[in-house]
mmCIF file of C-alpha atoms in Angstrom:
data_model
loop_
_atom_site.group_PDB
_atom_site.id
_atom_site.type_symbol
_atom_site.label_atom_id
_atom_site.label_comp_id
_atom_site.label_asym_id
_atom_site.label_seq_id
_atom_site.Cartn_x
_atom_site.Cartn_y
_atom_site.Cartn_z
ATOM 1 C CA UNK A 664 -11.710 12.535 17.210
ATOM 2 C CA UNK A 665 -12.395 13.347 13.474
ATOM 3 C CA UNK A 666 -10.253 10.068 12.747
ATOM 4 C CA UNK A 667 -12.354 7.705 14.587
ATOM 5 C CA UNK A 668 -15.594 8.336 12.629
ATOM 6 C CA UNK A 669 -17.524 5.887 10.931
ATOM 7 C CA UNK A 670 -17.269 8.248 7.979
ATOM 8 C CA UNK A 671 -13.211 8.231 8.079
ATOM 9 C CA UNK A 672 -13.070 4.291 8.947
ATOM 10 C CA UNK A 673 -15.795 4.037 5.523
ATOM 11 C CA UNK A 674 -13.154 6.000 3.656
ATOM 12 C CA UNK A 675 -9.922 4.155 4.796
ATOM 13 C CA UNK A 676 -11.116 0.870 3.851
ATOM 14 C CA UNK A 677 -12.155 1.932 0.337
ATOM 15 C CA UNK A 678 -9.128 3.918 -0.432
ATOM 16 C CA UNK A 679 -7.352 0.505 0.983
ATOM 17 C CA UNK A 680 -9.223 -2.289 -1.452
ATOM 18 C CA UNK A 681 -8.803 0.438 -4.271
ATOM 19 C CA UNK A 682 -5.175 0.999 -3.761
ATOM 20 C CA UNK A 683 -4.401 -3.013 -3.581
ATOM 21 C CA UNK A 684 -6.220 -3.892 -6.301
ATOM 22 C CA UNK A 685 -5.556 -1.069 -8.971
ATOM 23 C CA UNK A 686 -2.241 -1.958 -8.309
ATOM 24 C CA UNK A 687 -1.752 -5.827 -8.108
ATOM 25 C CA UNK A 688 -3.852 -5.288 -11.930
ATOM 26 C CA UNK A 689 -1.667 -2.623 -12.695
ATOM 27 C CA UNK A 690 1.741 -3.588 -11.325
ATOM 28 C CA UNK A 691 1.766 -6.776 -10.288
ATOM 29 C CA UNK A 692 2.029 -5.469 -6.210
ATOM 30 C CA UNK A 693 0.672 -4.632 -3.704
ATOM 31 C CA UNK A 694 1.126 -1.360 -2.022
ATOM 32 C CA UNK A 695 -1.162 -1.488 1.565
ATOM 33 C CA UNK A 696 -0.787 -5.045 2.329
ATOM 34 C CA UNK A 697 3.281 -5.476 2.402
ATOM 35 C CA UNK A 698 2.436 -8.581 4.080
ATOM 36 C CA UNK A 699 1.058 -10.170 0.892
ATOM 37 C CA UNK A 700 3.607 -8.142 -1.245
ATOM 38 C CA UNK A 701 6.609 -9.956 0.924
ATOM 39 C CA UNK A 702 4.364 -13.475 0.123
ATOM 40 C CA UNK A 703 4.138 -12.289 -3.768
ATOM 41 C CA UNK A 704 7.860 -11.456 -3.420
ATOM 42 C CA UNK A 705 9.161 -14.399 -2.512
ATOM 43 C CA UNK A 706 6.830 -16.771 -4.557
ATOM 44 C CA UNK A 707 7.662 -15.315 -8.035
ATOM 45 C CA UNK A 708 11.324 -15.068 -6.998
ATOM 46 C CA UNK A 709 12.677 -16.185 -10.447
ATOM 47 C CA UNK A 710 15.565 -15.343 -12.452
ATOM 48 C CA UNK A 711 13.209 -14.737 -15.170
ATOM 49 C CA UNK A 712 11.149 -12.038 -13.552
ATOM 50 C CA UNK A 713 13.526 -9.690 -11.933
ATOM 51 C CA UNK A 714 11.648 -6.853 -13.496
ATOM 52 C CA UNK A 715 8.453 -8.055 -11.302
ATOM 53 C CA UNK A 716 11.011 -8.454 -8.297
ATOM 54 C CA UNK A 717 12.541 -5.166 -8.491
ATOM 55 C CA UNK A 718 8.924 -3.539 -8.651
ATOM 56 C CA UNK A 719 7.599 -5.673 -5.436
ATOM 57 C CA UNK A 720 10.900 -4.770 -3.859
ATOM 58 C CA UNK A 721 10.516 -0.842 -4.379
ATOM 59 C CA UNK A 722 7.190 -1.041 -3.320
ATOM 60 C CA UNK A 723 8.362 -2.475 0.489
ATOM 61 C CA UNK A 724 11.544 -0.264 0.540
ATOM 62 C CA UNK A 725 9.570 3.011 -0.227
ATOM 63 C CA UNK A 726 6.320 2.388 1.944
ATOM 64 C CA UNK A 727 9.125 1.705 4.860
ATOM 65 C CA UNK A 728 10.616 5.010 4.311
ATOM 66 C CA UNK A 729 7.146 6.819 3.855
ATOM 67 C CA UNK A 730 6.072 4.771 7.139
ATOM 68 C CA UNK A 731 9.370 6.424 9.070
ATOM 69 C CA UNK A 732 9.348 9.499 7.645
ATOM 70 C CA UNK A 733 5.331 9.830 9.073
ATOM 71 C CA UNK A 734 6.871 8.648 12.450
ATOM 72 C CA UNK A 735 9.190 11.254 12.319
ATOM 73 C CA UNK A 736 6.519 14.157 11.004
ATOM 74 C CA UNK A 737 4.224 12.916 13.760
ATOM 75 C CA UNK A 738 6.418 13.407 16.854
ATOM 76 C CA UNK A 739 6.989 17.179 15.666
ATOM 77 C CA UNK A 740 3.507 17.677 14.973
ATOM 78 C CA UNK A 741 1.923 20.902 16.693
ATOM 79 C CA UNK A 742 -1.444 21.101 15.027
ATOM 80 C CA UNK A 743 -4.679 18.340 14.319
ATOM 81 C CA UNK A 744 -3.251 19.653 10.809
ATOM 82 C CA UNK A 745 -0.228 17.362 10.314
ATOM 83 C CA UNK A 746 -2.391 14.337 8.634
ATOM 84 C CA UNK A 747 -3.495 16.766 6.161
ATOM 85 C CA UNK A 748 0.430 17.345 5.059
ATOM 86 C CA UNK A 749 0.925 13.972 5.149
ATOM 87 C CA UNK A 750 -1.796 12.728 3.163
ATOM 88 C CA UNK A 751 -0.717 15.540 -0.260
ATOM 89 C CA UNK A 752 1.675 13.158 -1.560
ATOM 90 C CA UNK A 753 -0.544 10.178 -2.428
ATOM 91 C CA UNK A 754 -3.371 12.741 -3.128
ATOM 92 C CA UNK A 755 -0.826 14.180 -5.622
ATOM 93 C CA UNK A 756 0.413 11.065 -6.997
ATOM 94 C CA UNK A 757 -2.436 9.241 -7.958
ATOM 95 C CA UNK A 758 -3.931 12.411 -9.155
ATOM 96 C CA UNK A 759 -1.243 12.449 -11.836
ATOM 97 C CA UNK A 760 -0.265 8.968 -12.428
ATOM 98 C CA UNK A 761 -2.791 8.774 -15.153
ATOM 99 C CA UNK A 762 -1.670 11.463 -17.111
ATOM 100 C CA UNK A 763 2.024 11.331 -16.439
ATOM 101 C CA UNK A 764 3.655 8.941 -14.781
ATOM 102 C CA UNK A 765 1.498 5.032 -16.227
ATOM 103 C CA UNK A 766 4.619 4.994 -18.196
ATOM 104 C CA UNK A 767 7.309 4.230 -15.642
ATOM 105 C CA UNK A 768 6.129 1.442 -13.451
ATOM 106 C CA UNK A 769 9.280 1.343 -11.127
ATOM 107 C CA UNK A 770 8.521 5.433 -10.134
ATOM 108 C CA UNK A 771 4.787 5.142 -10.077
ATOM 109 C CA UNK A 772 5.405 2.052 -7.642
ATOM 110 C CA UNK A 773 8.321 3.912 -5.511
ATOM 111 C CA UNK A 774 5.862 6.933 -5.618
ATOM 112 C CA UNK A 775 2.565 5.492 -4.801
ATOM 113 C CA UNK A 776 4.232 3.072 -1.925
ATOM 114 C CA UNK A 777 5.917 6.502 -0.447
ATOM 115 C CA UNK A 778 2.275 8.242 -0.364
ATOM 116 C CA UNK A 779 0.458 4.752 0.972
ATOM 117 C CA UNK A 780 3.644 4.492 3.539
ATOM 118 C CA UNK A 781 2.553 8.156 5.196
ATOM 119 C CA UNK A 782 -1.203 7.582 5.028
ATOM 120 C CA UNK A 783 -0.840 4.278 6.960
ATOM 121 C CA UNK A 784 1.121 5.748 9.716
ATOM 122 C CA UNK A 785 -1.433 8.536 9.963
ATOM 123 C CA UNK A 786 -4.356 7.098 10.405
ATOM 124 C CA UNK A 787 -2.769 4.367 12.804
ATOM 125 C CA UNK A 788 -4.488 3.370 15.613
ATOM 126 C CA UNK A 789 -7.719 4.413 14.456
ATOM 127 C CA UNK A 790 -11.159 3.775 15.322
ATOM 128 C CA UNK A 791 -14.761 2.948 14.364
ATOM 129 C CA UNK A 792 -16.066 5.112 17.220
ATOM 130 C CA UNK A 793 -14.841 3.009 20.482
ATOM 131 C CA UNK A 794 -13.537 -0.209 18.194
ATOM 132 C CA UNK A 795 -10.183 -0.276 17.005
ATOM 133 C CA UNK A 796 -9.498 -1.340 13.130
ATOM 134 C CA UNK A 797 -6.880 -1.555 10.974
ATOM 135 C CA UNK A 798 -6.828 1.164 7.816
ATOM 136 C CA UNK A 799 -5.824 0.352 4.471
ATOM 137 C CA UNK A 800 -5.845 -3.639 4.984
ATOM 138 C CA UNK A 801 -9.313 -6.094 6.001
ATOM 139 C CA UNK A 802 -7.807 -9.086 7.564
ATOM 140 C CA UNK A 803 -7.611 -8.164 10.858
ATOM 141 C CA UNK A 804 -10.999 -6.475 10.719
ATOM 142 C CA UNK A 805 -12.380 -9.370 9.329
ATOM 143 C CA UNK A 806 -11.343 -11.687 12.004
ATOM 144 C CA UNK A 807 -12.489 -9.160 14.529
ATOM 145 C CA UNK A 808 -15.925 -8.685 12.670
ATOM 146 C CA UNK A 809 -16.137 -13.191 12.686
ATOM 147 C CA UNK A 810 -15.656 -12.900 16.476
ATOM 148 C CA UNK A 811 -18.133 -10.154 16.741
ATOM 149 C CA UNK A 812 -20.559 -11.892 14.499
ATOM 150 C CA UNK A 813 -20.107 -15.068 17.019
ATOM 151 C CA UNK A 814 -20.498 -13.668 20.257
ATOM 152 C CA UNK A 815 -23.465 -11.971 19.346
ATOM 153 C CA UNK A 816 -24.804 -15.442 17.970
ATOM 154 C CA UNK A 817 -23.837 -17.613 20.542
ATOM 155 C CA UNK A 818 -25.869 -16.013 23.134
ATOM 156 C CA UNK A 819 -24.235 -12.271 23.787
ATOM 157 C CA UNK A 820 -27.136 -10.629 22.281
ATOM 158 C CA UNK A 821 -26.796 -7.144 23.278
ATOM 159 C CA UNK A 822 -26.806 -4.058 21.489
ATOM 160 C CA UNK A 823 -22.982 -3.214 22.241
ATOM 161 C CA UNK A 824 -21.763 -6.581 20.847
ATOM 162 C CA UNK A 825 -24.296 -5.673 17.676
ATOM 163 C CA UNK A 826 -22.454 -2.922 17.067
ATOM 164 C CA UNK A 827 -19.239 -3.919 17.501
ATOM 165 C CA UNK A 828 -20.250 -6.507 14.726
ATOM 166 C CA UNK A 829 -21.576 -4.454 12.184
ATOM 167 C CA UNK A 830 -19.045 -1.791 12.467
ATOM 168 C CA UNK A 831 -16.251 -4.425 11.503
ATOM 169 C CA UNK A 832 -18.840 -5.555 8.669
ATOM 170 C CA UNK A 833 -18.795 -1.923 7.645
ATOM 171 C CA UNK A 834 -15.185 -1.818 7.177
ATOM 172 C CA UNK A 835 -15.114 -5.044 5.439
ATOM 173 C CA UNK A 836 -17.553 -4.099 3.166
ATOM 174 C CA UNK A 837 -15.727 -0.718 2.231
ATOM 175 C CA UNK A 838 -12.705 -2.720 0.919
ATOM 176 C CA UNK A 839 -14.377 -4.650 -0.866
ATOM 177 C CA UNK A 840 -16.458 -1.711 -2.738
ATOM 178 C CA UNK A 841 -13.202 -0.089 -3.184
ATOM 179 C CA UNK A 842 -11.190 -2.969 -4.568
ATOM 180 C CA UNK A 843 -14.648 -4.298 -6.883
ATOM 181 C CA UNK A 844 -14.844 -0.760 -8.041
ATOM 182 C CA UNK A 845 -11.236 -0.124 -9.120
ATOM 183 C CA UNK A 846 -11.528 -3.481 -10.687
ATOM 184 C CA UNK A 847 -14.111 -2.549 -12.643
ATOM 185 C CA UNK A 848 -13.229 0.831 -13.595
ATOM 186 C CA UNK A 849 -10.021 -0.002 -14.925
ATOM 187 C CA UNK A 850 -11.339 -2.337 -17.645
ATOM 188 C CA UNK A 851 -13.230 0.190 -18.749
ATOM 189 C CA UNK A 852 -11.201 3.783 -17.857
ATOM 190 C CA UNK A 853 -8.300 2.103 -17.810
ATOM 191 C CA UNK A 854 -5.566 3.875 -15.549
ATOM 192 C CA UNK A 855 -7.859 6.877 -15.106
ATOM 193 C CA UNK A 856 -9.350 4.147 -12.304
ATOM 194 C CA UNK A 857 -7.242 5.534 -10.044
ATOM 195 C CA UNK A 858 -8.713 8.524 -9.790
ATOM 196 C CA UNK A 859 -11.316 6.764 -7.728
ATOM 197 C CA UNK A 860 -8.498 7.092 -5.203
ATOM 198 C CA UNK A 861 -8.129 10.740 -5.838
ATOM 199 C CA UNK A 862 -11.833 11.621 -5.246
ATOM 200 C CA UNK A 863 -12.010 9.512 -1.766
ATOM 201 C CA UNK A 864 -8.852 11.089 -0.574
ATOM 202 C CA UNK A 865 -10.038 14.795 -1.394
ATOM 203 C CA UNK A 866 -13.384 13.580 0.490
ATOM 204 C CA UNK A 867 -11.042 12.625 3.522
ATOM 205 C CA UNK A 868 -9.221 15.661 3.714
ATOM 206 C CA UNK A 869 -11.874 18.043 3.060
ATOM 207 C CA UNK A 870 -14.199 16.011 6.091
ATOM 208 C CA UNK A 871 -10.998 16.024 8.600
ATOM 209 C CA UNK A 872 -10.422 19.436 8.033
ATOM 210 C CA UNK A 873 -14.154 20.407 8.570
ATOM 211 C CA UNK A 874 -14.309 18.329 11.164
ATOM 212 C CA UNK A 875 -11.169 19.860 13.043
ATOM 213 C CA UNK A 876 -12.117 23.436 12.444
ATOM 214 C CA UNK A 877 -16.021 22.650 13.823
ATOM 215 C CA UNK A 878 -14.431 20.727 16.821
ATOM 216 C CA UNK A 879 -11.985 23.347 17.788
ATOM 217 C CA UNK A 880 -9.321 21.249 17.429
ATOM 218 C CA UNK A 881 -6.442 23.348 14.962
ATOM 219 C CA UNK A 882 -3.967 23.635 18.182
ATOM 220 C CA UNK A 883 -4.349 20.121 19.616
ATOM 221 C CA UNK A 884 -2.051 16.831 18.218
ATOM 222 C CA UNK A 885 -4.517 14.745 17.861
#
C-alpha cells in the first residue's frame, strides 16, 4: 500500500520530530506525543502558569477531537482518497501560522493539535514494508529497532532480522532530522521553521496520490 513505503514511513517520522520540537520551542507543548504533553501537564501544574496549562490542555482536547473526527471520516471513506482530505488541515495550518496566526498561541495550538489529531489517525497502523511502526512519535520504534539491533547481534544473523533493524533505525533517524532541523531553523527563520512541515507534507500528499493513481487504487479504502 502507498502508506507502508519506506518513503511514507521516512516522511512520518520527520514531519513527527519537526512538529514536537517546533512546538515544545514555540509553545511550550507538545502536539504528537500527548503522552509527554500529559507528563509536561501535570509537572508544571502551578498556579502561576495557567497560561502554559491552558495551552498543554488545548493541545490534548483538540488532537482528541481531530483523532475522533478521523475515526469517524475513516469508516465513511469510499476512496484511497480520504487521507488526502484529512491531511489539508495541518497542511493548511502550518502553511499559514507564520504569517497569520504566531500571534495567538492558544488557536495556533488548538489548530495545529486538530491537524496533528487527523494525520495520526490516518496513517495508523502503518508500515515500513512488512514491519509495523508508530508515525509521528520514536519511542516505540526505538525499542523495536534495540530489539532488532539485538537479535541480529546475538546470533540471528540473517538478512530478514537486518532489515527489520535498519528499517526501525530509519525511522529513528527521520525524527531526529526532523526535530534537529526545526531546531535549527527556527533560530535562524524563526517561525517560518515550520514551513519545513509544510514542504514534507506537500511531498506526502503529492507521493500518495501518485502512488494511488499508478497502483489503481482511487476506488479501494485502503
Amino acid at each position: 500500500m502507498p502508506q507502508d513505503t519506506r518513503f511514507a514511513a521516512v516522511l512520518l517520522a520527520f514531519l513527527g520530530g519537526a512538529l514536537d520540537v517546533f512546538c515544545h520551542i514555540r509553545f511550550k507543548t507538545l502536539l504528537a506525543t500527548q503522552t509527554g504533553n500529559i507528563i509536561l501537564l501535570i509537572s508544571d501544574l502551578k498556579p502561576d502558569s495557567w497560561q502554559m496549562t491552558l495551552i498543554k490542555c488545548l493541545s490534548i482536547v483538540f488532537f482528541s477531537l481531530g483523532f475522533v473526527l478521523g475515526i469517524w471520516a475513516k469508516r465513511r471513506a469510499r476512496t484511497a482518497y480520504w487521507r488526502v482530505w484529512l491531511l489539508l488541515p495541518l497542511l493548511f495550518c502550518t502553511a499559514i501560522f507564520p504569517l497569520f496566526l504566531h500571534a495567538s498561541s492558544a488557536l495556533s495550538v488548538s489548530l495545529l493539535g486538530f491537524g496533528t489529531g487527523l494525520m495520526m489517525l490516518t496513517f495508523t497502523g502503518s508500515h515500513i514494508e512488512a514491519y509495523p511502526f508508530t508515525i509521528l512519535m520514536t519511542s516505540g520504534n526505538y525499542r523495536r529497532m534495540l530489539t532488532a539491533w539485538y537479535d541480529y547481534f546475538s546470533g540471528e544473523r540473517d538478512f530478514a532480522v537486518l532489515m527489520r533493524a535498519l528499517s526501525y533505525a530509519t525511522v529513528v533517524v527521520s525524527f531526529i532530522c526532523g526535530g534537529l532541523g526545526v531546531s535549527v531553523l527556527e533560530r535562524v527563520v524563526g517561525d517560518y521553521a515550520l514551513w519545513v512541515v509544510t514542504v514534507a507534507l506537500m511531498i506526502l500528499l503529492v507521493y500518495y496520490c501518485v502512488a494511488v493513481y499508478v497502483d489503481g487504487l482511487e476506488e479501494r479504502d485502503v
